[in-house]
Short mmCIF file of C-alpha atoms in Angstrom, two decimals:
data_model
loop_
_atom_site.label_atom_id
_atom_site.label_comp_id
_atom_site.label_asym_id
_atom_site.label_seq_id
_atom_site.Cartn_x
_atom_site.Cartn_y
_atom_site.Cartn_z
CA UNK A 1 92.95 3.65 -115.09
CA UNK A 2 93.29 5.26 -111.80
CA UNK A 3 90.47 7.39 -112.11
CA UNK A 4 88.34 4.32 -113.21
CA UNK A 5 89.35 2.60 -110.20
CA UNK A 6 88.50 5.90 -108.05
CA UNK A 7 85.06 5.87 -109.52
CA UNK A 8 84.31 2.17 -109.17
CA UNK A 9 85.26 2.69 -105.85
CA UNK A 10 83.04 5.25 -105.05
CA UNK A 11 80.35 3.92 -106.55
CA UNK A 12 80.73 0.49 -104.39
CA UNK A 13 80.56 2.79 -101.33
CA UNK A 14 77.29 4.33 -102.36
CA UNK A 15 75.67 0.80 -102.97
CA UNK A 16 77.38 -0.11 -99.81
CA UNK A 17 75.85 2.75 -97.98
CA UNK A 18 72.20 2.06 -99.37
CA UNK A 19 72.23 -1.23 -98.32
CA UNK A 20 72.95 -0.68 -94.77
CA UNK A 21 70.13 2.14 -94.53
CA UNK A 22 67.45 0.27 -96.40
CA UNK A 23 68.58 -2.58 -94.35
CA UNK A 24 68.44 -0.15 -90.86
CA UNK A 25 64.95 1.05 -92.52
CA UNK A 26 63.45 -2.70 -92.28
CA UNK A 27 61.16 -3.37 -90.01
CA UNK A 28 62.06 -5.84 -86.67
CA UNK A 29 58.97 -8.71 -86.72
CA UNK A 30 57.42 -7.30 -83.35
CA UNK A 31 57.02 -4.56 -85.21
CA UNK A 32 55.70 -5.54 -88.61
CA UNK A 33 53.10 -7.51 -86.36
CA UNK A 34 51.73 -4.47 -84.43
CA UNK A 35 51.19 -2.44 -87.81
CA UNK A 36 48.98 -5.47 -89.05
CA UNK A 37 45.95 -3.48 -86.70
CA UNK A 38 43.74 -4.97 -85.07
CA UNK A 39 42.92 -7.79 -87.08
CA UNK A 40 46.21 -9.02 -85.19
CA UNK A 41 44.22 -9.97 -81.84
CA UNK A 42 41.68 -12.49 -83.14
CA UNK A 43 44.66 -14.05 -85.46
CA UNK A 44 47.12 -14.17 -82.58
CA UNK A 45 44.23 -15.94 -80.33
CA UNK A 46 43.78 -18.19 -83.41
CA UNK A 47 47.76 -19.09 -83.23
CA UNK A 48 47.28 -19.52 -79.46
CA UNK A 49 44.42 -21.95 -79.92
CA UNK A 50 45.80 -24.33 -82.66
CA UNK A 51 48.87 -24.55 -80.58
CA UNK A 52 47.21 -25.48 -77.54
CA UNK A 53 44.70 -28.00 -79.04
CA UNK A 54 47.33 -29.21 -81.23
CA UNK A 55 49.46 -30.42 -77.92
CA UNK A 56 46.24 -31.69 -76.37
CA UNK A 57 45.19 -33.95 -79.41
CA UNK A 58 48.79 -35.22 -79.68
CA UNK A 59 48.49 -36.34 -75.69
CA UNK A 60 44.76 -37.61 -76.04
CA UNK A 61 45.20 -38.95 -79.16
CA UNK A 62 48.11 -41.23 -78.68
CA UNK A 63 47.87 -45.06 -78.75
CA UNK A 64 48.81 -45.39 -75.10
CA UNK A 65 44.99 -43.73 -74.75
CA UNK A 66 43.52 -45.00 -77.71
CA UNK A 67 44.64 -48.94 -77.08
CA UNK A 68 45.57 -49.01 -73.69
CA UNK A 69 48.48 -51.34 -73.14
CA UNK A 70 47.13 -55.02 -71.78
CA UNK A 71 43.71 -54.28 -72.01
CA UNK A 72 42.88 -57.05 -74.71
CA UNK A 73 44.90 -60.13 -73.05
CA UNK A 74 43.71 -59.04 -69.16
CA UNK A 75 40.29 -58.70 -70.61
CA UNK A 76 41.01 -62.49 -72.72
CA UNK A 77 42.22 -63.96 -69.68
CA UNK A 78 39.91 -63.17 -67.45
CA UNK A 79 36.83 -64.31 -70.01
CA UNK A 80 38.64 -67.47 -70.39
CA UNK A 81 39.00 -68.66 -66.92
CA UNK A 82 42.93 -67.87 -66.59
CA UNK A 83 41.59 -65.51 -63.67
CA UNK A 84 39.48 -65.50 -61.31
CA UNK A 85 36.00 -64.27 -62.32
CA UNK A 86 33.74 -64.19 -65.06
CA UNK A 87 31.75 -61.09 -66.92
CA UNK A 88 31.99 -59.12 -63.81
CA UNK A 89 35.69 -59.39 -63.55
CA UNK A 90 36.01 -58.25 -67.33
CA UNK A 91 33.53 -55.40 -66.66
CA UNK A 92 35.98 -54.38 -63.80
CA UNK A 93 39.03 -55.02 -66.33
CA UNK A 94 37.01 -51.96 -68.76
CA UNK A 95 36.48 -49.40 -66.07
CA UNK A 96 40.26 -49.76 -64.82
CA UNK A 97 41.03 -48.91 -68.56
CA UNK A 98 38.53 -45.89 -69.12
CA UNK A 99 38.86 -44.99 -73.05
CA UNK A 100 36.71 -45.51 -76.35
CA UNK A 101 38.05 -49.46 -77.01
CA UNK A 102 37.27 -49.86 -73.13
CA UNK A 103 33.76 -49.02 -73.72
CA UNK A 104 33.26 -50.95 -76.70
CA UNK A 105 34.29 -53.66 -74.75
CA UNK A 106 31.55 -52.99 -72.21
CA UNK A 107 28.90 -52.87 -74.46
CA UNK A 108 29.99 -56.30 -75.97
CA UNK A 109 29.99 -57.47 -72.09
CA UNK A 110 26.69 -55.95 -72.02
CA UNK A 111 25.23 -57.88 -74.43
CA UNK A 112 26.82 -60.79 -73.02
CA UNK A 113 23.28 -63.33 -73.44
CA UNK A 114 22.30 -61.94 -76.82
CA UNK A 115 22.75 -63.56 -80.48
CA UNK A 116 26.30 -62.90 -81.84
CA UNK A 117 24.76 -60.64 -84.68
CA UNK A 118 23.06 -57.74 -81.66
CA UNK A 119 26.05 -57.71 -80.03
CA UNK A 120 28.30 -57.27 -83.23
CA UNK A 121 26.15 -54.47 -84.21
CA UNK A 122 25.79 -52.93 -80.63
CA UNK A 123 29.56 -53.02 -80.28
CA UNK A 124 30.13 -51.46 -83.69
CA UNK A 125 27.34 -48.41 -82.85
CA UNK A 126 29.55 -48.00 -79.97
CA UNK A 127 32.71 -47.80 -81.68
CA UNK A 128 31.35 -45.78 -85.10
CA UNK A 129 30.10 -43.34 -81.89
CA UNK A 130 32.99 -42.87 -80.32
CA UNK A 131 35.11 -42.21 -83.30
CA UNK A 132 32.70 -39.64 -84.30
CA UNK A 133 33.33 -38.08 -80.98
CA UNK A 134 37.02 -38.10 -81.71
CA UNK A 135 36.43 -36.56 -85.25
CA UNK A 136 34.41 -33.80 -83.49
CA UNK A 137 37.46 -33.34 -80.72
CA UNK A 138 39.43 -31.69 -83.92
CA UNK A 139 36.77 -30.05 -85.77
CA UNK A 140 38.12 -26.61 -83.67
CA UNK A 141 41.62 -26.99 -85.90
CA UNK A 142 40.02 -26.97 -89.34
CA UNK A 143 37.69 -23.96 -88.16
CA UNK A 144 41.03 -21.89 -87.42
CA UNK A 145 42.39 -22.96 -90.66
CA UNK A 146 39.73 -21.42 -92.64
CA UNK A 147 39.28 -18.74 -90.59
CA UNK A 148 42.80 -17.39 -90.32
CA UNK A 149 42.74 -16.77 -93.73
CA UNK A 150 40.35 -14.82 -94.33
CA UNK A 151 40.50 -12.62 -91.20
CA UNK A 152 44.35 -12.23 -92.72
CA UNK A 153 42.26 -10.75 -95.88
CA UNK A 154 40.13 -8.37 -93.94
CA UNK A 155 42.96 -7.10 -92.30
CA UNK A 156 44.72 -6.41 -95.56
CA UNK A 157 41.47 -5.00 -97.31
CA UNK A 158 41.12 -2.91 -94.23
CA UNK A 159 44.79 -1.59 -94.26
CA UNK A 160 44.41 -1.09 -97.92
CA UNK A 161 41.35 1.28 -97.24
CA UNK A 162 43.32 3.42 -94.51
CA UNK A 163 46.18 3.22 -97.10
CA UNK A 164 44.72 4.96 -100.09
CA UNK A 165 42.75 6.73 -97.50
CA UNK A 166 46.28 8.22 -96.16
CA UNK A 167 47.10 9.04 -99.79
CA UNK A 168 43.67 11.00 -100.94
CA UNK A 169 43.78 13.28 -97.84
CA UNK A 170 47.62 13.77 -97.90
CA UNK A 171 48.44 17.35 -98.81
CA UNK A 172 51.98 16.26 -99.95
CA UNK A 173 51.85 15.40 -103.85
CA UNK A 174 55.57 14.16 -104.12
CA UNK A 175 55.39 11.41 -101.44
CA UNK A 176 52.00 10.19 -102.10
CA UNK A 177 53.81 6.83 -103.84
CA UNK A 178 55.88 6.37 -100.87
CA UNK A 179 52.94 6.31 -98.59
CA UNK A 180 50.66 4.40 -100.32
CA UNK A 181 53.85 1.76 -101.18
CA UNK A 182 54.19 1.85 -96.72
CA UNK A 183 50.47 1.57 -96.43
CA UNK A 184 50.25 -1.54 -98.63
CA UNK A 185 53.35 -3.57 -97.53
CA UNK A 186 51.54 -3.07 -93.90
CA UNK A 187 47.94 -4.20 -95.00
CA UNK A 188 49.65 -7.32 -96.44
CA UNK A 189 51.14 -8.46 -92.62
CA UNK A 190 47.79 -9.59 -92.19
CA UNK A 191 47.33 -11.77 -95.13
CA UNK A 192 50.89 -13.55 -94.65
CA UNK A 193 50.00 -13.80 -90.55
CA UNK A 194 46.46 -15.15 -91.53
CA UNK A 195 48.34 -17.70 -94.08
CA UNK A 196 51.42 -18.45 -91.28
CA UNK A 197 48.17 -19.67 -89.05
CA UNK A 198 46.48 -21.48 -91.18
CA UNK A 199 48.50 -23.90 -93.21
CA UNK A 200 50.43 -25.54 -90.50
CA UNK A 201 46.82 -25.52 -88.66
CA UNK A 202 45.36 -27.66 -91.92
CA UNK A 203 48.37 -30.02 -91.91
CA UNK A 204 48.02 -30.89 -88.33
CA UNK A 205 44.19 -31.08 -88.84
CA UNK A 206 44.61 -33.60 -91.67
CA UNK A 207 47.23 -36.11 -89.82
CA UNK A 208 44.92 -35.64 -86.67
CA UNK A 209 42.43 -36.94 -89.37
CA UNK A 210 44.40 -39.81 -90.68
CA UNK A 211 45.31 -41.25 -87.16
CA UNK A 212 41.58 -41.45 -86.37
CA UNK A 213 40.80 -43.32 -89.32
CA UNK A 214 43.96 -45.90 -88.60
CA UNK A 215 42.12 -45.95 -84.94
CA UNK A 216 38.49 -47.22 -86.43
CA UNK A 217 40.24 -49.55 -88.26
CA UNK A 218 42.41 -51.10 -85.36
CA UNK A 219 39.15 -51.03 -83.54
CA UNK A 220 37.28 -53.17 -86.20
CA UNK A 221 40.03 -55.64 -85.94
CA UNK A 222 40.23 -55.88 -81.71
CA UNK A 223 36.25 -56.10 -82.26
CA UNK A 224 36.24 -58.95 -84.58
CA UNK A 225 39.06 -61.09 -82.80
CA UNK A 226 36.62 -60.28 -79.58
CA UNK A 227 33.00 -61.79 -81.00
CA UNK A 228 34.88 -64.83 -83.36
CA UNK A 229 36.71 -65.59 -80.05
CA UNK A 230 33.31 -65.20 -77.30
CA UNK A 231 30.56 -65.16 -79.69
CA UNK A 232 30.33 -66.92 -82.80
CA UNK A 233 32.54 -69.89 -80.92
CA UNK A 234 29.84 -69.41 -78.20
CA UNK A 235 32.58 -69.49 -75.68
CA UNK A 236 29.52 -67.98 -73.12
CA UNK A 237 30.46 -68.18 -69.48
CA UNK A 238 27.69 -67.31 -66.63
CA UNK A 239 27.15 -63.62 -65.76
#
C-alpha cells in the first residue's frame, strides 16, 4: 500500500516535471512570429493597413458625414421662402455641407429649370456615382483579405521546403523526426498569421459593405422627398 503510494507519487512528479519543461520549451508569440520568415513583413504591413483603413472608413463612413445633421430642413427652408434667398442660398447651404448627399443636392439645384424627369435622373447619376466611389474607398480591405491568405500559404510551403530541406542534409539519423516536427510547426505560423489577417479583414469589409448599401437607400429616400416636394409639385422659385 505504501509502496503503491510511493510509486504513484513518483510518477505524478515525473508528469509534473514534463509539463513544466515542455511548457518552458514553448515558444513566447514574438518569437513564434519571427520564425514565420520573411513572409512575416508583407503580412505584418497587411495587418497595419486593414487597421488603419479600417479606423478611417469607420470616421468617413459615419452618418454624421454621410447625412450631415440639418442639411435637409436648412436646405427646405431656404427653397421655401422661410429664409432669405432662393437657389443661390440653397447652393450656399450644399457647399457649407461638403459630402456625397450635399452634391446630389447640387446637381438637383443645377437642374433647377429642367422637366422633373432630367433632374430625377441627373440627381440619381449623381448619387449611383458617388456610392460607387464609396464602394471603391473599401475595395483595399477585401484585397488584404484575399491576399493574407495566401501569402500565409507561401510562407508555410516555403518553411516546409527549408524544413525537409533541414532533414535531407542533416547528418543526424535519430533526430531527423524532431527537426522536421520543429520545421513544420514553424512553416505553419504563416498560414495561422495569414488567416489571423484576413478574416477579421473580410468581416469588416462586408459591414463596410452593408452600411453603404443602407446609405444608397437613405439617399433614394432624401432624393424622392426632394423632387415630389420642388419638382413634380412645381414648387419652382426664380434662380
Amino acid at each position: 500500500m505504501g509502496l503503491a503510494a510511493v510509486l504513484a507519487g513518483m510518477a505524478l512528479m515525473g508528469q509534473t516535471v514534463e509539463t513544466v519543461q515542455t511548457v518552458e520549451r514553448t515558444d513566447s508569440l514574438f518569437t513564434l512570429l519571427s520564425k514565420g520568415g520573411i513572409v512575416m513583413i508583407p503580412l505584418a504591413l497587411c495587418s497595419v493597413l486593414a487597421v488603419t483603413i479600417t479606423m478611417e472608413r469607420f470616421i468617413s463612413l459615419g452618418h454624421k458625414n454621410m447625412v450631415p445633421s440639418g442639411l435637409e430642413d436648412e436646405l427646405i427652408g431656404v427653397l421655401d421662402g422661410t429664409k432669405s434667398g432662393k437657389v443661390g442660398k440653397a447652393k450656399e447651404v450644399c457647399k457649407n455641407h461638403p459630402g456625397p448627399l450635399a452634391d446630389m443636392f447640387l446637381t438637383g439645384l443645377d437642374h433647377w429649370e429642367h422637366e422633373t424627369v432630367e433632374v430625377e435622373k441627373a440627381m440619381a447619376d449623381t448619387a449611383s456615382l458617388r456610392v460607387r466611389k464609396l464602394r471603391r474607398s473599401i475595395r483595399s480591405l477585401r484585397l488584404i483579405g484575399s491576399v493574407s491568405p495566401l501569402l500565409g500559404l507561401l510562407g508555410t510551403v516555403v518553411g516546409m521546403i527549408r524544413a525537409f530541406q533541414t532533414v535531407a542534409l542533416s547528418s543526424q539519423s535519430i533526430n531527423k523526426a524532431e527537426l522536421l516536427a520543429e520545421g513544420i510547426y514553424q512553416a505553419m505560423v504563416t498560414t495561422a498569421a495569414g488567416l489571423t489577417i484576413a478574416i477579421p479583414t473580410l468581416i469588416v469589409y462586408f459591414y463596410f459593405n452593408n452600411r453603404i448599401d443602407k446609405i444608397a437607400e437613405n439617399y433614394e429616400e432624401i432624393g424622392n422627398r426632394f423632387i415630389f416636394r420642388f419638382f413634380r409639385t412645381r414648387l419652382k422659385l426664380e434662380a
